[in-house]
């Protein structure tokens, strides 16, 4: 049986920024670190003692229990509650006056925006492996990649449309 406190890591070769590492460390994955030679280091930490949800890699969507830093500088992370609609699974980040949003836009993937402009699409199944598909012609910066990888790895990507969730709920309730 694997040690719950042992670091677990995954590396991806991004088309624009080379190798990007995603590492989950600490008690039950309390800290997620994204790093690479060509991107800033992102650290997302769950507060000690916070209730852990096993369905979320970082363990919580409660912003009161999450801290995000970019190369050691504080940023604000605000995950939505994650209820019925795809939009309810969005995650917002603000750093140095720039706003980012990762929001599901299909079953497997989520769209990353910077100040409302679509930069690319991310896919992750919750195993720390992240795939980024950058939008042609979008001016992608190293911080965009770092934030996209961190949010995708920490919270997962994609979501079912509301009508599909409603059908699932009804079919589960029927005898």
mmCIF file of C-alpha atoms in Angstrom:
data_model
loop_
_atom_site.group_PDB
_atom_site.id
_atom_site.type_symbol
_atom_site.label_atom_id
_atom_site.label_comp_id
_atom_site.label_asym_id
_atom_site.label_seq_id
_atom_site.Cartn_x
_atom_site.Cartn_y
_atom_site.Cartn_z
ATOM 1 C CA UNK A 1 0.000 0.000 0.000
ATOM 2 C CA UNK A 2 1.463 3.414 -0.947
ATOM 3 C CA UNK A 3 2.403 5.870 1.767
ATOM 4 C CA UNK A 4 -0.272 8.632 1.934
ATOM 5 C CA UNK A 5 2.420 11.155 2.917
ATOM 6 C CA UNK A 6 4.909 10.260 0.159
ATOM 7 C CA UNK A 7 5.246 12.811 -2.649
ATOM 8 C CA UNK A 8 3.573 11.796 -5.895
ATOM 9 C CA UNK A 9 4.650 13.502 -9.081
ATOM 10 C CA UNK A 10 3.900 13.613 -12.766
ATOM 11 C CA UNK A 11 5.701 15.385 -15.594
ATOM 12 C CA UNK A 12 4.229 16.657 -18.850
ATOM 13 C CA UNK A 13 5.998 17.951 -21.929
ATOM 14 C CA UNK A 14 4.135 21.157 -22.793
ATOM 15 C CA UNK A 15 4.341 22.322 -26.447
ATOM 16 C CA UNK A 16 5.386 25.841 -25.432
ATOM 17 C CA UNK A 17 7.112 25.531 -22.055
ATOM 18 C CA UNK A 18 8.845 22.149 -22.068
ATOM 19 C CA UNK A 19 8.719 19.840 -19.085
ATOM 20 C CA UNK A 20 6.255 20.838 -16.387
ATOM 21 C CA UNK A 21 6.217 18.895 -13.133
ATOM 22 C CA UNK A 22 3.159 18.484 -10.904
ATOM 23 C CA UNK A 23 3.944 17.196 -7.421
ATOM 24 C CA UNK A 24 1.524 16.369 -4.639
ATOM 25 C CA UNK A 25 3.091 16.216 -1.203
ATOM 26 C CA UNK A 26 2.276 16.294 2.481
ATOM 27 C CA UNK A 27 -0.422 14.625 4.521
ATOM 28 C CA UNK A 28 -3.128 13.336 2.146
ATOM 29 C CA UNK A 29 -1.923 15.660 -0.603
ATOM 30 C CA UNK A 30 -1.999 18.907 1.344
ATOM 31 C CA UNK A 31 0.367 20.716 -1.032
ATOM 32 C CA UNK A 32 0.444 20.762 -4.817
ATOM 33 C CA UNK A 33 3.523 22.220 -6.535
ATOM 34 C CA UNK A 34 3.797 23.006 -10.256
ATOM 35 C CA UNK A 35 7.245 23.855 -11.570
ATOM 36 C CA UNK A 36 9.409 23.870 -14.663
ATOM 37 C CA UNK A 37 12.454 25.651 -16.084
ATOM 38 C CA UNK A 38 10.323 28.036 -18.144
ATOM 39 C CA UNK A 39 7.403 28.778 -15.805
ATOM 40 C CA UNK A 40 6.997 30.328 -12.350
ATOM 41 C CA UNK A 41 6.624 27.943 -9.405
ATOM 42 C CA UNK A 42 3.025 27.629 -8.174
ATOM 43 C CA UNK A 43 2.276 26.245 -4.715
ATOM 44 C CA UNK A 44 -1.296 25.484 -3.649
ATOM 45 C CA UNK A 45 -1.636 24.439 -0.006
ATOM 46 C CA UNK A 46 -4.591 23.113 1.963
ATOM 47 C CA UNK A 47 -4.670 24.345 5.561
ATOM 48 C CA UNK A 48 -3.772 21.807 8.243
ATOM 49 C CA UNK A 49 -6.855 20.372 9.903
ATOM 50 C CA UNK A 50 -9.178 21.219 6.987
ATOM 51 C CA UNK A 51 -11.746 18.559 6.199
ATOM 52 C CA UNK A 52 -10.537 16.457 3.255
ATOM 53 C CA UNK A 53 -12.792 15.546 0.333
ATOM 54 C CA UNK A 54 -11.282 12.498 -1.394
ATOM 55 C CA UNK A 55 -12.873 13.512 -4.731
ATOM 56 C CA UNK A 56 -10.689 16.634 -4.954
ATOM 57 C CA UNK A 57 -6.936 16.200 -5.416
ATOM 58 C CA UNK A 58 -6.056 19.147 -3.145
ATOM 59 C CA UNK A 59 -8.775 17.964 -0.730
ATOM 60 C CA UNK A 60 -11.092 20.990 -0.537
ATOM 61 C CA UNK A 61 -12.884 23.664 -2.558
ATOM 62 C CA UNK A 62 -13.211 25.936 0.483
ATOM 63 C CA UNK A 63 -11.162 29.094 -0.246
ATOM 64 C CA UNK A 64 -10.775 29.728 3.486
ATOM 65 C CA UNK A 65 -8.596 26.595 3.644
ATOM 66 C CA UNK A 66 -6.456 27.227 0.538
ATOM 67 C CA UNK A 67 -3.336 29.317 -0.024
ATOM 68 C CA UNK A 68 -1.841 29.959 -3.473
ATOM 69 C CA UNK A 69 1.589 31.432 -4.142
ATOM 70 C CA UNK A 70 3.348 32.336 -7.389
ATOM 71 C CA UNK A 71 7.127 32.241 -6.929
ATOM 72 C CA UNK A 72 6.511 32.894 -3.225
ATOM 73 C CA UNK A 73 4.118 35.831 -3.759
ATOM 74 C CA UNK A 74 0.523 35.541 -2.558
ATOM 75 C CA UNK A 75 -2.340 35.137 -5.000
ATOM 76 C CA UNK A 76 -6.069 34.740 -4.364
ATOM 77 C CA UNK A 77 -7.754 31.452 -5.238
ATOM 78 C CA UNK A 78 -11.557 31.170 -5.181
ATOM 79 C CA UNK A 79 -12.990 27.796 -6.178
ATOM 80 C CA UNK A 80 -16.772 27.794 -6.546
ATOM 81 C CA UNK A 81 -18.766 25.252 -4.508
ATOM 82 C CA UNK A 82 -19.112 22.661 -7.276
ATOM 83 C CA UNK A 83 -22.794 21.753 -7.318
ATOM 84 C CA UNK A 84 -25.065 21.102 -10.315
ATOM 85 C CA UNK A 85 -23.944 23.237 -13.230
ATOM 86 C CA UNK A 86 -20.572 23.116 -14.967
ATOM 87 C CA UNK A 87 -20.056 26.772 -14.086
ATOM 88 C CA UNK A 88 -20.326 25.903 -10.387
ATOM 89 C CA UNK A 89 -16.995 24.047 -10.747
ATOM 90 C CA UNK A 90 -15.077 27.149 -11.882
ATOM 91 C CA UNK A 91 -11.925 28.252 -10.091
ATOM 92 C CA UNK A 92 -10.867 31.903 -10.091
ATOM 93 C CA UNK A 93 -7.368 33.208 -9.369
ATOM 94 C CA UNK A 94 -6.198 36.794 -9.054
ATOM 95 C CA UNK A 95 -2.504 37.612 -9.093
ATOM 96 C CA UNK A 96 -0.798 40.982 -9.638
ATOM 97 C CA UNK A 97 -3.991 42.533 -11.021
ATOM 98 C CA UNK A 98 -4.647 39.712 -13.496
ATOM 99 C CA UNK A 99 -7.741 37.477 -13.289
ATOM 100 C CA UNK A 100 -7.735 33.839 -14.335
ATOM 101 C CA UNK A 101 -10.645 31.434 -14.571
ATOM 102 C CA UNK A 102 -10.697 27.697 -15.188
ATOM 103 C CA UNK A 103 -14.228 26.529 -15.984
ATOM 104 C CA UNK A 104 -15.516 23.224 -17.398
ATOM 105 C CA UNK A 105 -16.718 23.545 -20.987
ATOM 106 C CA UNK A 106 -17.160 19.876 -21.936
ATOM 107 C CA UNK A 107 -17.237 16.482 -20.240
ATOM 108 C CA UNK A 108 -13.438 16.007 -20.232
ATOM 109 C CA UNK A 109 -11.990 19.528 -20.362
ATOM 110 C CA UNK A 110 -11.995 23.022 -18.931
ATOM 111 C CA UNK A 111 -11.300 26.395 -20.540
ATOM 112 C CA UNK A 112 -8.622 28.718 -19.103
ATOM 113 C CA UNK A 113 -9.151 32.461 -19.494
ATOM 114 C CA UNK A 114 -7.007 35.444 -18.530
ATOM 115 C CA UNK A 115 -8.975 38.655 -18.050
ATOM 116 C CA UNK A 116 -11.834 37.027 -19.992
ATOM 117 C CA UNK A 117 -9.738 35.966 -23.019
ATOM 118 C CA UNK A 118 -9.721 32.236 -23.894
ATOM 119 C CA UNK A 119 -6.139 30.941 -23.743
ATOM 120 C CA UNK A 120 -6.537 27.199 -24.012
ATOM 121 C CA UNK A 121 -8.211 24.019 -22.834
ATOM 122 C CA UNK A 122 -6.986 21.671 -20.107
ATOM 123 C CA UNK A 123 -7.771 18.038 -19.345
ATOM 124 C CA UNK A 124 -6.954 16.110 -16.171
ATOM 125 C CA UNK A 125 -8.522 13.038 -14.622
ATOM 126 C CA UNK A 126 -7.327 13.818 -11.094
ATOM 127 C CA UNK A 127 -4.095 11.813 -11.452
ATOM 128 C CA UNK A 128 -1.821 14.932 -11.606
ATOM 129 C CA UNK A 129 -1.364 14.386 -15.354
ATOM 130 C CA UNK A 130 -2.485 17.458 -17.244
ATOM 131 C CA UNK A 131 -2.856 18.022 -20.976
ATOM 132 C CA UNK A 132 -2.924 21.590 -22.293
ATOM 133 C CA UNK A 133 -4.154 22.543 -25.752
ATOM 134 C CA UNK A 134 -3.222 26.169 -26.358
ATOM 135 C CA UNK A 135 -5.493 28.241 -28.537
ATOM 136 C CA UNK A 136 -3.908 29.228 -31.853
ATOM 137 C CA UNK A 137 -2.859 32.861 -31.867
ATOM 138 C CA UNK A 138 -3.463 33.398 -28.140
ATOM 139 C CA UNK A 139 -0.631 35.319 -26.439
ATOM 140 C CA UNK A 140 0.326 32.699 -23.824
ATOM 141 C CA UNK A 141 2.653 33.710 -21.006
ATOM 142 C CA UNK A 142 4.616 31.428 -18.618
ATOM 143 C CA UNK A 143 2.303 32.335 -15.717
ATOM 144 C CA UNK A 144 -0.734 31.294 -17.794
ATOM 145 C CA UNK A 145 0.720 27.812 -18.194
ATOM 146 C CA UNK A 146 1.682 27.511 -14.521
ATOM 147 C CA UNK A 147 -1.783 28.544 -13.305
ATOM 148 C CA UNK A 148 -3.585 26.341 -15.833
ATOM 149 C CA UNK A 149 -1.577 23.267 -14.858
ATOM 150 C CA UNK A 150 -1.940 23.948 -11.111
ATOM 151 C CA UNK A 151 -5.712 24.476 -11.165
ATOM 152 C CA UNK A 152 -6.329 21.529 -13.494
ATOM 153 C CA UNK A 153 -4.235 19.171 -11.366
ATOM 154 C CA UNK A 154 -5.660 20.391 -8.044
ATOM 155 C CA UNK A 155 -9.365 20.511 -8.932
ATOM 156 C CA UNK A 156 -9.697 18.349 -12.051
ATOM 157 C CA UNK A 157 -11.324 19.390 -15.311
ATOM 158 C CA UNK A 158 -14.550 18.934 -17.220
ATOM 159 C CA UNK A 159 -18.072 18.283 -16.107
ATOM 160 C CA UNK A 160 -21.333 16.844 -17.286
ATOM 161 C CA UNK A 161 -24.014 19.185 -18.581
ATOM 162 C CA UNK A 162 -26.851 19.859 -16.145
ATOM 163 C CA UNK A 163 -29.389 17.905 -18.233
ATOM 164 C CA UNK A 164 -27.186 14.793 -18.045
ATOM 165 C CA UNK A 165 -26.838 15.118 -14.254
ATOM 166 C CA UNK A 166 -30.626 15.479 -13.974
ATOM 167 C CA UNK A 167 -31.167 12.298 -16.014
ATOM 168 C CA UNK A 168 -28.644 10.463 -13.803
ATOM 169 C CA UNK A 169 -30.393 11.673 -10.636
ATOM 170 C CA UNK A 170 -33.817 10.596 -11.905
ATOM 171 C CA UNK A 171 -32.591 7.180 -13.071
ATOM 172 C CA UNK A 172 -30.873 6.604 -9.713
ATOM 173 C CA UNK A 173 -34.090 7.485 -7.842
ATOM 174 C CA UNK A 174 -36.228 5.062 -9.880
ATOM 175 C CA UNK A 175 -36.641 1.516 -8.548
#
